[in-house]
């Protein structure tokens, strides 16, 4: 049945990959060394550079490593949803999201998992005290800062880093978040899940992480990904405000 992490249970670290041939071996090795008590699932979207084949070799050599081969590139969100479903089928208690490019340090994973012992959702945060970003170009810093400020204001959630992708969730929480209705594909997926966790009243906590820009391979970040996040967050915020106004109006009517 595999090993379990104290206070959390069986943990699956999901690593989505698209053209990460130079990174996948390094990241899986680092995870296995840093936290031997977790399993790993590489969720590969049929990367043309052969990432999936390398992941298969790693899985053949280590029973704690698994691979989910997906037919086409469908974005980070779809890959994670497929990974969550796999975790549920295989009776895990918690899942972790982690990039393949080394930006999220496996050595900091115990911080997230220790916090998960007391919470439902843990966000690795670059923008709380103690959090750091290394080697990011100014434009990425700006997109993240402005994006998080806009998210806080539009949705009224108290999170400093709602767009980050180093996280841990209890499966019991994901089960209640109706993730089958998630349509977000890019980084907006992260905001979507943070927003759902907040609305469900879950115990959500941010722990500081050090995010280091990738040294190998190319980023899949694009302006389309930023635009998707912008319009979806705007629509969610507007809907939430409209619902609040409706509640206030019907409250007044029933008072009258
Ligand atoms: N399976 C899958 N993984 C993806 C996709 N897009 C990005 N990723 C992975 O998501 C992680 C973060 O992407 P990255 O390009 O590093 O974004 P950045 O860190 O914001 O520049 C990496 O592990 C990527 O390989 C996708 O369409 N499918
Ligand atoms: Mg990256």
XYZ file of N, CA and C and ligand atoms in Angstrom:
797
model
N 0.837 -1.214 0.000
C 0.000 0.000 0.000
C 0.871 1.262 0.000
N 2.187 1.094 0.156
C 3.060 2.262 0.110
C 3.188 2.944 1.457
N 4.101 3.906 1.506
C 4.407 4.577 2.770
C 3.464 5.754 2.991
N 3.485 6.274 4.219
C 2.619 7.422 4.450
C 3.364 8.515 5.221
N 2.930 9.751 4.999
C 3.581 10.906 5.622
C 2.856 11.219 6.925
N 3.611 11.428 8.017
C 2.985 11.614 9.327
C 1.934 12.731 9.335
N 0.748 12.413 9.815
C -0.312 13.418 9.941
C -1.069 13.686 8.664
N -0.599 13.114 7.549
C -1.232 13.395 6.251
C -1.730 12.113 5.577
N -0.898 11.081 5.577
C -1.284 9.823 4.937
C -0.511 9.609 3.651
N -1.138 8.917 2.702
C -0.442 8.617 1.431
C -0.443 9.837 0.526
N 0.749 10.246 0.127
C 0.910 11.484 -0.645
C 1.428 11.174 -2.048
N 0.790 11.813 -3.048
C 1.248 11.708 -4.432
C 1.680 13.085 -4.925
N 2.941 13.214 -5.321
C 3.423 14.466 -5.911
C 3.212 14.375 -7.416
N 2.387 15.282 -7.957
C 2.104 15.267 -9.399
C 2.986 16.309 -10.087
N 3.734 15.851 -11.080
C 4.647 16.738 -11.806
C 4.197 16.778 -13.265
N 3.557 17.871 -13.702
C 3.132 17.962 -15.094
C 4.329 18.280 -15.974
N 4.412 17.634 -17.121
C 5.564 17.904 -17.988
C 5.144 18.137 -19.428
N 5.776 19.112 -20.046
C 5.721 19.282 -21.490
C 7.111 19.719 -21.931
N 7.787 18.858 -22.661
C 9.170 19.104 -23.102
C 10.100 19.444 -21.934
N 10.207 18.516 -21.021
C 11.084 18.686 -19.860
C 12.131 17.568 -19.815
N 12.606 17.140 -21.005
C 13.567 16.030 -21.063
C 14.831 16.309 -20.250
N 15.243 17.569 -20.194
C 16.465 17.897 -19.443
C 16.208 18.041 -17.948
N 14.952 18.004 -17.547
C 14.627 18.269 -16.136
C 13.985 17.099 -15.402
N 13.291 16.215 -16.143
C 12.420 15.254 -15.456
C 13.204 14.308 -14.542
N 14.377 13.854 -15.009
C 15.163 12.925 -14.205
C 15.647 13.610 -12.918
N 16.112 14.841 -13.081
C 16.645 15.599 -11.934
C 15.551 15.826 -10.888
N 14.374 16.226 -11.353
C 13.331 16.574 -10.374
C 12.834 15.318 -9.641
N 12.652 14.228 -10.386
C 12.170 13.002 -9.737
C 13.198 12.512 -8.712
N 14.477 12.551 -9.085
C 15.543 12.142 -8.140
C 15.522 13.017 -6.894
N 15.385 14.331 -7.114
C 15.394 15.245 -5.955
C 14.204 14.977 -5.030
N 13.035 14.710 -5.614
C 11.847 14.434 -4.784
C 12.071 13.167 -3.961
N 12.552 12.131 -4.646
C 12.726 10.840 -3.962
C 13.748 10.919 -2.829
N 14.803 11.727 -3.060
C 15.829 11.898 -2.037
C 15.316 12.749 -0.879
N 14.622 13.855 -1.222
C 14.222 14.830 -0.198
C 13.136 14.265 0.711
N 12.155 13.562 0.098
C 11.031 13.035 0.884
C 10.719 11.599 0.436
N 11.421 10.632 0.999
C 11.211 9.245 0.550
C 9.792 8.727 0.846
N 9.054 9.450 1.701
C 7.712 8.986 2.083
C 6.602 9.393 1.129
N 6.938 9.869 -0.075
C 5.876 10.222 -1.018
C 6.092 9.497 -2.340
N 4.985 9.326 -3.087
C 5.070 8.772 -4.436
C 5.042 9.919 -5.447
N 5.435 9.608 -6.671
C 5.516 10.634 -7.716
C 4.725 10.174 -8.940
N 3.968 11.106 -9.528
C 3.297 10.830 -10.800
C 3.705 11.910 -11.797
N 4.376 11.503 -12.863
C 4.700 12.438 -13.937
C 3.507 12.435 -14.895
N 2.917 13.608 -15.136
C 1.762 13.701 -16.042
C 2.234 14.373 -17.324
N 2.547 13.553 -18.314
C 3.179 14.073 -19.539
C 2.187 14.149 -20.698
N 2.197 15.291 -21.378
C 1.284 15.500 -22.507
C 1.939 15.118 -23.831
N 2.460 13.886 -23.895
C 3.055 13.386 -25.139
C 4.130 14.338 -25.672
N 5.024 14.758 -24.798
C 6.082 15.714 -25.166
C 6.886 15.220 -26.358
N 7.029 16.041 -27.398
C 7.813 15.630 -28.560
C 9.293 15.376 -28.239
N 9.800 15.917 -27.131
C 11.224 15.748 -26.825
C 11.534 14.455 -26.068
N 10.516 13.586 -25.889
C 10.788 12.287 -25.280
C 10.744 12.251 -23.757
N 10.197 13.299 -23.135
C 10.088 13.326 -21.670
C 9.361 12.082 -21.142
N 8.291 11.690 -21.846
C 7.471 10.558 -21.389
C 8.273 9.264 -21.319
N 9.152 9.048 -22.300
C 9.984 7.843 -22.329
C 10.964 7.828 -21.165
N 11.548 8.975 -20.867
C 12.483 9.063 -19.734
C 11.718 8.775 -18.432
N 10.524 9.331 -18.336
C 9.705 9.089 -17.138
C 9.402 7.593 -17.001
N 9.143 6.921 -18.127
C 8.902 5.468 -18.087
C 10.116 4.717 -17.525
N 11.302 5.149 -17.933
C 12.527 4.513 -17.402
C 12.620 4.698 -15.890
N 12.298 5.905 -15.428
C 12.364 6.184 -13.986
C 11.358 5.316 -13.234
N 10.162 5.172 -13.832
C 9.107 4.381 -13.191
C 9.488 2.902 -13.139
N 10.180 2.433 -14.209
C 10.576 1.021 -14.249
C 11.596 0.723 -13.151
N 12.391 1.744 -12.782
C 13.464 1.535 -11.812
C 13.024 1.780 -10.368
N 11.836 2.354 -10.174
C 11.428 2.756 -8.824
C 9.907 2.607 -8.682
N 9.456 1.679 -7.838
C 8.004 1.443 -7.721
C 7.224 2.638 -7.169
N 7.914 3.626 -6.611
C 7.201 4.809 -6.097
C 6.962 5.855 -7.184
N 7.491 5.597 -8.395
C 7.349 6.569 -9.491
C 6.379 6.020 -10.541
N 5.450 6.861 -10.962
C 4.424 6.462 -11.930
C 4.354 7.490 -13.057
N 3.754 7.071 -14.179
C 3.634 7.991 -15.310
C 2.215 7.953 -15.855
N 1.693 9.138 -16.120
C 0.395 9.240 -16.771
C 0.660 9.843 -18.144
N 0.432 9.018 -19.190
C 0.667 9.527 -20.544
C -0.630 10.081 -21.088
N -0.596 11.322 -21.509
C -1.780 11.938 -22.090
C -1.509 12.188 -23.567
N -2.587 12.113 -24.378
C -2.383 12.074 -25.829
C -1.874 13.386 -26.414
N -2.394 14.504 -25.957
C -2.006 15.800 -26.547
C -1.818 16.862 -25.467
N -1.148 17.935 -25.835
C -0.938 19.049 -24.913
C -2.264 19.774 -24.685
N -2.708 19.785 -23.447
C -3.998 20.412 -23.132
C -3.889 21.439 -22.022
N -2.655 21.806 -21.662
C -2.483 22.814 -20.606
C -2.316 22.162 -19.242
N -1.750 22.998 -18.357
C -1.426 22.554 -16.999
C -2.663 22.068 -16.223
N -3.758 22.795 -16.367
C -4.974 22.483 -15.606
C -5.491 21.091 -15.905
N -5.592 20.763 -17.203
C -6.096 19.429 -17.599
C -5.179 18.328 -17.070
N -3.863 18.574 -17.164
C -2.908 17.551 -16.707
C -3.094 17.308 -15.205
N -3.280 18.383 -14.438
C -3.481 18.208 -13.000
C -4.806 17.506 -12.687
N -5.877 17.869 -13.415
C -7.163 17.204 -13.138
C -7.051 15.704 -13.381
N -6.346 15.332 -14.454
C -6.151 13.902 -14.731
C -5.324 13.270 -13.607
N -4.322 13.998 -13.126
C -3.485 13.498 -12.028
C -4.285 13.337 -10.737
N -5.167 14.288 -10.453
C -6.000 14.194 -9.242
C -6.903 12.949 -9.320
N -7.473 12.725 -10.510
C -8.358 11.564 -10.688
C -7.557 10.268 -10.471
N -6.331 10.259 -10.968
C -5.462 9.083 -10.802
C -5.185 8.855 -9.312
N -4.933 9.933 -8.597
C -4.651 9.835 -7.156
C -5.854 9.265 -6.413
N -7.034 9.700 -6.821
C -8.254 9.222 -6.167
C -8.459 7.732 -6.436
N -8.287 7.348 -7.693
C -8.423 5.924 -8.049
C -7.454 5.054 -7.258
N -6.277 5.605 -6.955
C -5.255 4.810 -6.278
C -5.192 5.075 -4.778
N -6.276 5.634 -4.241
C -6.425 5.744 -2.784
C -5.369 6.570 -2.064
N -4.963 7.673 -2.668
C -4.069 8.582 -1.947
C -4.903 9.484 -1.039
N -4.242 10.043 -0.019
C -4.929 10.958 0.897
C -4.678 12.413 0.545
N -3.560 12.667 -0.127
C -3.206 14.048 -0.460
C -2.419 14.079 -1.755
N -2.516 15.237 -2.448
C -1.723 15.437 -3.662
C -0.927 16.728 -3.532
N 0.218 16.735 -4.217
C 1.063 17.932 -4.270
C 1.208 18.320 -5.733
N 1.147 19.624 -6.010
C 1.467 20.130 -7.342
C 2.904 20.659 -7.316
N 3.685 20.249 -8.301
C 5.087 20.731 -8.368
C 5.553 20.818 -9.818
N 6.152 21.949 -10.196
C 6.694 22.087 -11.545
C 7.884 21.151 -11.741
N 8.132 20.815 -13.015
C 9.218 19.879 -13.327
C 10.568 20.563 -13.472
N 10.566 21.889 -13.590
C 11.785 22.594 -13.995
C 12.697 22.996 -12.843
N 12.397 22.546 -11.640
C 13.258 22.863 -10.505
C 12.904 24.173 -9.816
N 11.883 24.873 -10.324
C 11.491 26.136 -9.683
C 10.967 25.906 -8.268
N 10.329 24.760 -8.066
C 9.804 24.415 -6.741
C 10.734 23.382 -6.110
N 11.366 23.744 -5.008
C 12.384 22.871 -4.419
C 11.751 21.710 -3.654
N 12.019 20.478 -4.075
C 11.510 19.316 -3.325
C 11.991 19.337 -1.873
N 13.157 19.960 -1.640
C 13.715 20.023 -0.278
C 12.810 20.835 0.645
N 11.915 21.665 0.080
C 10.985 22.440 0.918
C 9.632 21.753 1.074
N 9.496 20.577 0.448
C 8.201 19.886 0.520
C 7.759 19.564 1.951
N 8.673 19.176 2.868
C 8.224 18.900 4.230
C 7.499 20.092 4.873
N 7.901 21.311 4.505
C 7.200 22.501 5.010
C 5.731 22.463 4.633
N 5.471 22.127 3.364
C 4.083 22.100 2.891
C 3.320 20.953 3.557
N 3.957 19.797 3.617
C 3.246 18.625 4.153
C 3.030 18.747 5.657
N 3.997 19.312 6.376
C 3.801 19.509 7.816
C 2.622 20.452 8.052
N 2.506 21.493 7.207
C 1.377 22.420 7.343
C 0.063 21.739 6.966
N 0.126 20.782 6.023
C -1.103 20.092 5.606
C -1.663 19.218 6.733
N -0.795 18.810 7.641
C -1.268 17.999 8.768
C -2.339 18.750 9.565
N -2.280 20.095 9.521
C -3.243 20.916 10.280
C -4.237 21.647 9.380
N -4.144 21.446 8.058
C -4.965 22.230 7.129
C -5.513 21.366 6.008
N -6.412 21.967 5.191
C -6.968 21.239 4.048
C -6.200 21.524 2.770
N -5.705 22.769 2.671
C -4.990 23.202 1.477
C -3.788 24.037 1.918
N -2.624 23.763 1.326
C -1.425 24.540 1.654
C -0.866 25.128 0.360
N -0.663 26.448 0.355
C -0.108 27.115 -0.812
C 1.336 27.493 -0.529
N 2.254 27.031 -1.354
C 3.630 27.523 -1.282
C 3.589 28.952 -1.788
N 4.102 29.889 -1.004
C 3.898 31.297 -1.341
C 5.216 32.042 -1.496
N 5.315 32.757 -2.642
C 6.505 33.577 -2.892
C 6.379 34.925 -2.238
N 5.121 35.298 -1.908
C 4.879 36.692 -1.527
C 4.444 36.870 -0.076
N 4.691 35.856 0.780
C 4.540 36.073 2.228
C 5.942 36.265 2.811
N 6.006 36.741 4.055
C 7.301 36.942 4.696
C 8.102 35.637 4.667
N 9.355 35.728 4.233
C 10.189 34.528 4.152
C 10.178 33.903 2.765
N 9.196 34.272 1.930
C 9.139 33.755 0.559
C 10.116 34.512 -0.330
N 10.593 33.852 -1.381
C 11.603 34.492 -2.245
C 11.429 34.053 -3.695
N 11.909 34.909 -4.611
C 12.013 34.517 -6.014
C 13.437 34.782 -6.468
N 14.061 33.770 -7.062
C 15.443 33.925 -7.523
C 15.494 33.956 -9.049
N 16.252 34.907 -9.573
C 16.548 34.975 -11.014
C 15.332 35.167 -11.906
N 14.357 35.918 -11.458
C 13.209 36.158 -12.330
C 13.414 37.452 -13.091
N 13.114 37.457 -14.394
C 13.169 38.726 -15.115
C 12.074 39.667 -14.586
N 12.316 40.978 -14.711
C 11.405 41.953 -14.116
C 9.964 41.779 -14.607
N 9.787 41.447 -15.896
C 8.407 41.357 -16.404
C 7.628 40.224 -15.722
N 8.318 39.121 -15.366
C 7.612 38.033 -14.687
C 7.212 38.448 -13.271
N 8.118 39.165 -12.614
C 7.856 39.680 -11.268
C 6.608 40.578 -11.293
N 6.592 41.446 -12.303
C 5.486 42.400 -12.422
C 4.159 41.670 -12.677
N 4.160 40.708 -13.603
C 2.930 39.961 -13.915
C 2.410 39.283 -12.646
N 3.318 38.682 -11.873
C 2.897 37.966 -10.675
C 2.355 38.919 -9.610
N 3.054 40.035 -9.397
C 2.623 41.000 -8.375
C 1.274 41.619 -8.745
N 1.175 42.102 -9.991
C -0.061 42.754 -10.427
C -1.196 41.718 -10.470
N -0.894 40.532 -10.965
C -1.912 39.470 -11.049
C -2.452 39.116 -9.676
N -1.565 39.020 -8.695
C -2.021 38.669 -7.343
C -2.787 39.806 -6.676
N -2.362 41.042 -6.946
C -3.088 42.189 -6.387
C -4.502 42.226 -6.975
N -4.574 42.058 -8.303
C -5.879 42.086 -8.974
C -6.784 40.961 -8.447
N -6.201 39.776 -8.275
C -6.963 38.630 -7.774
C -7.524 38.911 -6.377
N -6.682 39.498 -5.522
C -7.129 39.816 -4.150
C -8.287 40.793 -4.167
N -8.162 41.823 -5.025
C -9.199 42.851 -5.058
C -10.470 42.336 -5.722
N -10.323 41.637 -6.860
C -11.498 41.195 -7.619
C -12.273 40.125 -6.850
N -11.563 39.206 -6.211
C -12.250 38.087 -5.559
C -12.415 38.289 -4.055
N -11.699 39.260 -3.514
C -11.798 39.486 -2.068
C -11.249 38.324 -1.257
N -10.181 37.697 -1.764
C -9.571 36.622 -0.969
C -8.257 37.133 -0.369
N -7.940 36.709 0.852
C -6.806 37.294 1.558
C -5.461 36.668 1.207
N -5.335 36.011 0.048
C -4.103 35.281 -0.254
C -3.075 36.158 -0.949
N -1.806 36.010 -0.574
C -0.724 36.795 -1.196
C -0.295 36.163 -2.504
N -0.384 34.826 -2.597
C 0.093 34.148 -3.802
C -0.932 33.110 -4.260
N -1.941 33.612 -4.978
C -3.017 32.717 -5.439
C -2.701 32.116 -6.795
N -1.591 32.540 -7.411
C -1.269 32.042 -8.752
C -0.145 31.008 -8.724
N 0.461 30.827 -7.567
C 1.595 29.918 -7.465
C 1.195 28.473 -7.728
N 2.187 27.669 -8.092
C 1.890 26.298 -8.485
C 2.577 25.247 -7.628
N 2.994 25.628 -6.410
C 3.584 24.631 -5.500
C 2.623 24.513 -4.331
N 1.855 23.430 -4.298
C 0.723 23.340 -3.376
C 0.502 21.923 -2.869
N -0.271 21.810 -1.799
C -0.703 20.495 -1.335
C -2.190 20.557 -0.965
N -2.924 19.537 -1.366
C -4.359 19.453 -1.079
C -4.676 18.107 -0.458
N -5.560 18.112 0.518
C -6.154 16.853 0.953
C -7.185 16.446 -0.088
N -7.265 15.165 -0.392
C -8.240 14.724 -1.406
C -9.667 14.935 -0.926
N -9.880 14.878 0.390
C -11.240 15.139 0.910
C -11.672 16.556 0.547
N -10.721 17.502 0.523
C -11.050 18.886 0.151
C -11.329 18.965 -1.348
N -10.459 18.370 -2.161
C -10.673 18.403 -3.619
C -12.028 17.801 -3.975
N -12.412 16.751 -3.247
C -13.696 16.089 -3.502
C -14.870 17.049 -3.372
N -14.741 18.016 -2.464
C -15.858 18.943 -2.229
C -15.787 20.173 -3.124
N -14.697 20.323 -3.866
C -14.519 21.540 -4.669
C -15.113 21.431 -6.073
N -15.812 20.344 -6.355
C -16.466 20.140 -7.664
C -15.495 20.412 -8.810
N -14.305 19.786 -8.706
C -13.279 20.115 -9.693
C -13.639 19.638 -11.100
N -14.669 18.771 -11.208
C -15.067 18.350 -12.557
C -15.634 19.533 -13.355
N -15.983 20.631 -12.668
C -16.499 21.803 -13.393
C -15.412 22.841 -13.683
N -14.153 22.538 -13.350
C -13.070 23.502 -13.606
C -12.776 23.564 -15.107
N -12.854 24.783 -15.665
C -12.580 24.945 -17.098
C -11.243 25.637 -17.331
N -10.674 26.220 -16.288
C -9.422 26.970 -16.422
C -8.302 26.049 -16.880
N -7.453 26.567 -17.757
C -6.418 25.696 -18.316
C -5.008 26.066 -17.875
N -4.659 27.320 -17.996
C -3.285 27.750 -17.689
C -3.111 27.991 -16.202
N -2.407 29.080 -15.845
C -2.165 29.373 -14.427
C -3.435 29.768 -13.712
N -4.413 30.171 -14.516
C -5.711 30.507 -13.957
C -6.280 29.322 -13.169
N -5.851 28.129 -13.559
C -6.240 26.921 -12.832
C -5.906 27.058 -11.346
N -4.756 27.638 -11.054
C -4.335 27.779 -9.652
C -5.248 28.748 -8.912
N -5.587 29.855 -9.564
C -6.476 30.831 -8.937
C -7.850 30.189 -8.715
N -8.308 29.461 -9.725
C -9.617 28.799 -9.663
C -9.694 27.903 -8.421
N -8.669 27.087 -8.208
C -8.714 26.162 -7.063
C -8.590 26.896 -5.724
N -7.784 27.957 -5.697
C -7.662 28.747 -4.460
C -9.001 29.389 -4.121
N -9.678 29.887 -5.125
C -10.985 30.551 -4.992
C -12.036 29.540 -4.509
N -12.014 28.340 -5.085
C -12.950 27.297 -4.647
C -12.675 26.892 -3.199
N -11.394 26.773 -2.841
C -11.033 26.384 -1.467
C -11.530 27.444 -0.494
N -11.335 28.700 -0.870
C -11.761 29.821 -0.018
C -13.285 29.807 0.154
N -14.017 29.638 -0.966
C -15.485 29.661 -0.890
C -16.040 28.498 -0.079
N -15.324 27.386 -0.076
C -15.789 26.232 0.704
C -15.471 26.366 2.185
N -14.777 27.438 2.529
C -14.441 27.641 3.942
C -13.389 26.674 4.463
N -12.551 26.162 3.561
C -11.510 25.234 4.003
C -10.420 25.957 4.774
N -9.649 25.189 5.511
C -8.469 25.739 6.168
C -7.376 25.832 5.102
N -7.128 27.068 4.642
C -6.115 27.310 3.610
C -4.990 28.105 4.249
N -3.751 27.645 4.075
C -2.642 28.381 4.680
C -1.532 28.566 3.646
N -0.828 29.697 3.739
C 0.318 29.945 2.865
C 1.609 29.731 3.646
N 2.532 28.973 3.072
C 3.852 28.828 3.707
C 4.902 29.380 2.737
N 5.934 30.035 3.274
C 6.928 30.652 2.400
C 7.749 29.618 1.630
N 7.979 29.905 0.355
C 8.869 29.052 -0.451
C 9.878 29.935 -1.191
N 10.959 29.327 -1.633
C 11.901 30.015 -2.515
C 11.708 29.465 -3.912
N 11.253 30.329 -4.815
C 11.004 29.948 -6.203
C 12.222 30.343 -7.025
N 12.807 29.377 -7.726
C 13.993 29.691 -8.534
C 13.659 29.510 -10.005
N 13.942 30.503 -10.833
C 13.644 30.389 -12.261
C 14.380 29.188 -12.854
N 13.758 28.553 -13.838
C 14.355 27.352 -14.443
C 15.724 27.662 -15.050
N 16.609 26.642 -15.034
C 17.923 26.803 -15.662
C 17.976 26.096 -17.006
N 17.100 25.090 -17.203
C 17.112 24.328 -18.454
C 15.703 24.264 -19.046
N 15.633 24.195 -20.384
C 14.344 24.072 -21.051
C 13.646 25.419 -21.128
N 12.490 25.435 -21.836
C 11.807 26.708 -22.080
C 10.509 26.799 -21.285
N 10.173 28.018 -20.875
C 8.900 28.275 -20.193
C 7.744 28.138 -21.184
N 6.605 27.667 -20.707
C 5.412 27.568 -21.557
C 4.450 28.719 -21.301
N 4.899 29.665 -20.487
C 4.112 30.859 -20.195
C 3.846 31.629 -21.487
N 2.613 32.164 -21.647
C 2.304 32.922 -22.862
C 1.319 34.030 -22.531
N 1.154 34.971 -23.452
C 0.199 36.053 -23.193
C -1.224 35.494 -23.153
N -1.488 34.394 -23.888
C -2.829 33.785 -23.859
C -3.153 33.308 -22.441
N -2.144 32.794 -21.747
C -2.331 32.295 -20.384
C -2.679 33.451 -19.441
N -1.996 34.590 -19.629
C -2.284 35.769 -18.800
C -3.698 36.281 -19.105
N -4.050 36.336 -20.400
C -5.384 36.833 -20.784
C -6.484 35.940 -20.210
N -6.275 34.626 -20.254
C -7.292 33.717 -19.711
C -7.531 34.036 -18.231
N -6.439 34.201 -17.478
C -6.568 34.465 -16.044
C -7.294 35.783 -15.808
N -6.939 36.781 -16.594
C -7.529 38.109 -16.412
C -9.036 38.076 -16.623
N -9.477 37.469 -17.741
C -10.915 37.516 -17.975
C -11.690 36.613 -17.034
N -11.140 35.461 -16.704
C -11.887 34.575 -15.794
C -12.014 35.198 -14.404
N -10.910 35.756 -13.877
C -10.957 36.350 -12.540
C -11.953 37.518 -12.524
N -11.961 38.304 -13.618
C -12.900 39.424 -13.702
C -14.344 38.918 -13.671
N -14.634 37.869 -14.440
C -15.993 37.313 -14.470
C -16.381 36.753 -13.092
N -15.476 35.996 -12.445
C -15.798 35.425 -11.128
C -16.069 36.537 -10.110
N -15.221 37.574 -10.147
C -15.367 38.684 -9.193
C -16.702 39.384 -9.400
N -17.049 39.638 -10.678
C -18.307 40.324 -10.982
C -19.491 39.471 -10.526
N -19.432 38.178 -10.797
C -20.521 37.277 -10.375
C -20.696 37.283 -8.856
N -19.553 37.232 -8.138
C -19.619 37.189 -6.672
C -20.240 38.476 -6.139
N -19.880 39.629 -6.763
C -20.425 40.912 -6.297
C -21.915 40.986 -6.581
N -22.302 40.515 -7.779
C -23.717 40.521 -8.170
C -24.526 39.666 -7.195
N -23.988 38.513 -6.854
C -24.689 37.617 -5.919
C -24.833 38.284 -4.562
N -23.798 39.023 -4.138
C -23.856 39.704 -2.842
C -24.923 40.792 -2.873
N -25.000 41.531 -3.992
C -26.015 42.594 -4.121
C -27.407 41.963 -4.080
N -27.587 40.854 -4.832
C -28.892 40.178 -4.850
C -29.303 39.750 -3.444
N -28.340 39.195 -2.694
C -28.651 38.751 -1.325
C -29.061 39.930 -0.462
N -28.337 41.072 -0.630
C -28.641 42.258 0.172
C -30.043 42.758 -0.148
N -30.358 42.785 -1.473
C -31.677 43.282 -1.889
C -32.783 42.364 -1.362
N -32.617 41.054 -1.507
C -33.703 40.159 -1.055
C -33.803 40.189 0.468
N -32.671 40.444 1.168
C -32.701 40.593 2.626
C -33.540 41.794 3.025
N -33.333 42.917 2.292
C -34.091 44.152 2.571
C -35.576 43.917 2.363
N -35.886 43.203 1.210
C -37.304 42.940 0.884
C -37.968 42.143 1.999
N -37.262 41.111 2.497
C -37.906 40.278 3.496
C -38.036 41.014 4.830
N -37.161 42.035 5.031
C -37.306 42.866 6.247
C -38.561 43.740 6.147
N -38.819 44.224 4.877
C -39.907 45.222 4.681
C -41.275 44.597 4.879
N 1.381 18.173 -18.935
C 1.554 19.478 -19.197
N 2.448 20.195 -18.472
C 2.597 21.503 -18.753
C 1.851 22.164 -19.760
N 2.227 23.489 -19.778
C 3.168 23.628 -18.819
N 3.403 22.424 -18.203
C 4.338 22.139 -17.101
O 3.983 23.007 -16.032
C 5.142 23.404 -15.312
C 5.247 24.936 -15.276
O 5.425 25.432 -16.575
P 6.566 26.470 -16.986
O 6.669 26.447 -18.452
O 7.823 26.200 -16.223
O 5.937 27.839 -16.544
P 6.632 29.058 -15.756
O 7.371 28.471 -14.609
O 5.507 29.930 -15.318
O 7.523 29.731 -16.751
C 6.320 22.719 -15.994
O 6.586 21.517 -15.315
C 5.781 22.454 -17.400
O 6.411 21.377 -18.050
C 0.910 21.374 -20.517
O 0.217 21.852 -21.415
N 0.798 20.056 -20.181
Mg 8.806 27.219 -14.731
